[in-house]
Amino acid sequence: MHRLGTAAPMPRWSSCRSGSSYSCSASRSRRGRPRRAPTARVDLHCHSTASDGEYAPAEVVRRARAAGLAAIALTDHDTTDGVPEAEREGATLGVRVVSGCEFSVKAPWGELHLLGYF
């Protein structure tokens, strides 16, 4: 439905055409409820032995896979040295590795940590 409550015409190129309104059978469950989009579990703040972590970058990726994660961000303190190793292991195991870093930043009120992803 459109914002105003009227049915919007479906584009000709769409495979979800049924009459003149949005109606895609793939988007509804058998009970008529909208289906949830598939979700993936990710951890966007992981450390390795490249800084203060307990495990080598490749082992972090292996443990992420064992935990059922689809992706991780390796965000060691003030370094990206572990990212290449993690990316290689991630490519082998099917775990997406996002390059990141936890920057130590001096502020007037003290030190803070800022996560950056690239």
CSV table of C-alpha atoms in Angstrom, one decimal:
chain,number,residue,atom,x,y,z
A,1,MET,CA,0.0,0.0,0.0
A,2,HIS,CA,1.0,3.5,-0.7
A,3,ARG,CA,1.4,6.0,2.2
A,4,LEU,CA,-2.1,7.3,1.4
A,5,GLY,CA,-3.6,3.8,1.6
A,6,THR,CA,-4.0,3.3,-2.1
A,7,ALA,CA,-2.5,0.4,-4.0
A,8,ALA,CA,0.6,1.3,-5.9
A,9,PRO,CA,1.2,-0.2,-9.3
A,10,MET,CA,4.0,-2.8,-9.5
A,11,PRO,CA,6.8,-2.0,-12.0
A,12,ARG,CA,6.6,-4.1,-15.2
A,13,TRP,CA,10.1,-5.5,-14.5
A,14,SER,CA,9.2,-6.9,-11.1
A,15,SER,CA,8.6,-10.7,-10.7
A,16,CYS,CA,6.1,-9.8,-7.8
A,17,ARG,CA,3.2,-8.8,-10.0
A,18,SER,CA,-0.3,-9.7,-9.0
A,19,GLY,CA,-3.0,-7.4,-10.4
A,20,SER,CA,-2.1,-3.8,-9.9
A,21,SER,CA,-0.9,-3.8,-6.3
A,22,TYR,CA,2.2,-5.0,-4.5
A,23,SER,CA,1.6,-8.6,-3.7
A,24,CYS,CA,4.6,-10.9,-3.7
A,25,SER,CA,3.9,-14.4,-2.4
A,26,ALA,CA,7.5,-14.8,-1.4
A,27,SER,CA,7.2,-12.0,1.1
A,28,ARG,CA,4.4,-13.6,3.1
A,29,SER,CA,4.4,-16.7,5.2
A,30,ARG,CA,1.7,-19.4,4.8
A,31,ARG,CA,-0.2,-17.7,7.7
A,32,GLY,CA,-0.2,-14.4,5.8
A,33,ARG,CA,2.3,-12.7,8.1
A,34,PRO,CA,5.2,-10.9,6.6
A,35,ARG,CA,8.4,-12.9,6.5
A,36,ARG,CA,11.4,-11.7,8.3
A,37,ALA,CA,14.4,-10.9,6.2
A,38,PRO,CA,17.3,-13.3,6.8
A,39,THR,CA,19.6,-11.9,9.4
A,40,ALA,CA,23.3,-12.6,10.1
A,41,ARG,CA,25.1,-12.4,13.4
A,42,VAL,CA,28.2,-10.2,13.4
A,43,ASP,CA,30.7,-8.9,16.0
A,44,LEU,CA,32.0,-5.4,15.1
A,45,HIS,CA,34.6,-5.2,18.0
A,46,CYS,CA,37.1,-8.0,18.1
A,47,HIS,CA,40.7,-7.9,19.4
A,48,SER,CA,43.6,-10.3,18.6
A,49,THR,CA,47.2,-10.7,19.7
A,50,ALA,CA,48.1,-7.9,17.4
A,51,SER,CA,47.1,-5.7,20.4
A,52,ASP,CA,45.6,-6.9,23.7
A,53,GLY,CA,43.6,-9.9,22.5
A,54,GLU,CA,44.0,-13.5,23.7
A,55,TYR,CA,44.0,-15.2,20.3
A,56,ALA,CA,45.9,-14.8,17.0
A,57,PRO,CA,43.9,-13.1,14.2
A,58,ALA,CA,43.2,-16.4,12.4
A,59,GLU,CA,42.0,-18.0,15.6
A,60,VAL,CA,39.7,-15.1,16.2
A,61,VAL,CA,38.1,-15.9,12.8
A,62,ARG,CA,37.9,-19.6,13.6
A,63,ARG,CA,36.2,-19.0,16.9
A,64,ALA,CA,33.8,-16.5,15.2
A,65,ARG,CA,32.8,-19.2,12.7
A,66,ALA,CA,32.3,-21.8,15.5
A,67,ALA,CA,30.0,-19.3,17.2
A,68,GLY,CA,27.9,-18.9,14.1
A,69,LEU,CA,29.0,-15.4,13.1
A,70,ALA,CA,28.8,-14.4,9.5
A,71,ALA,CA,31.2,-11.4,9.9
A,72,ILE,CA,33.6,-9.8,12.3
A,73,ALA,CA,35.5,-6.5,12.4
A,74,LEU,CA,39.0,-6.9,13.7
A,75,THR,CA,39.5,-3.7,15.7
A,76,ASP,CA,42.8,-4.1,17.6
A,77,HIS,CA,44.1,-1.1,19.5
A,78,ASP,CA,46.0,1.4,17.3
A,79,THR,CA,47.0,-1.2,14.7
A,80,THR,CA,45.7,-3.1,11.7
A,81,ASP,CA,48.6,-5.5,11.6
A,82,GLY,CA,46.3,-8.5,12.3
A,83,VAL,CA,43.8,-7.8,9.5
A,84,PRO,CA,45.6,-9.5,6.6
A,85,GLU,CA,45.9,-12.8,8.5
A,86,ALA,CA,42.3,-12.6,9.6
A,87,GLU,CA,41.1,-11.8,6.0
A,88,ARG,CA,43.0,-14.9,4.7
A,89,GLU,CA,41.4,-17.1,7.3
A,90,GLY,CA,38.0,-15.5,6.7
A,91,ALA,CA,38.2,-16.1,3.0
A,92,THR,CA,39.0,-19.8,3.7
A,93,LEU,CA,36.1,-20.3,6.2
A,94,GLY,CA,33.5,-18.0,4.7
A,95,VAL,CA,33.6,-15.4,7.4
A,96,ARG,CA,33.6,-11.8,6.2
A,97,VAL,CA,36.3,-9.8,7.9
A,98,VAL,CA,36.0,-6.0,8.1
A,99,SER,CA,39.2,-4.1,8.6
A,100,GLY,CA,39.0,-1.8,11.6
A,101,CYS,CA,41.0,-0.2,14.3
A,102,GLU,CA,40.3,1.0,17.9
A,103,PHE,CA,42.1,4.4,18.0
A,104,SER,CA,43.3,5.8,21.3
A,105,VAL,CA,42.4,9.5,21.3
A,106,LYS,CA,43.5,12.1,23.8
A,107,ALA,CA,40.7,14.4,24.8
A,108,PRO,CA,40.6,17.3,27.3
A,109,TRP,CA,38.8,15.0,29.8
A,110,GLY,CA,41.1,12.0,29.2
A,111,GLU,CA,41.7,9.2,26.8
A,112,LEU,CA,38.9,7.7,24.8
A,113,HIS,CA,38.7,4.9,22.2
A,114,LEU,CA,37.2,5.5,18.8
A,115,LEU,CA,36.3,2.6,16.5
A,116,GLY,CA,37.1,3.1,12.8
A,117,TYR,CA,36.1,0.7,9.9
A,118,PHE,CA,37.6,0.6,6.4
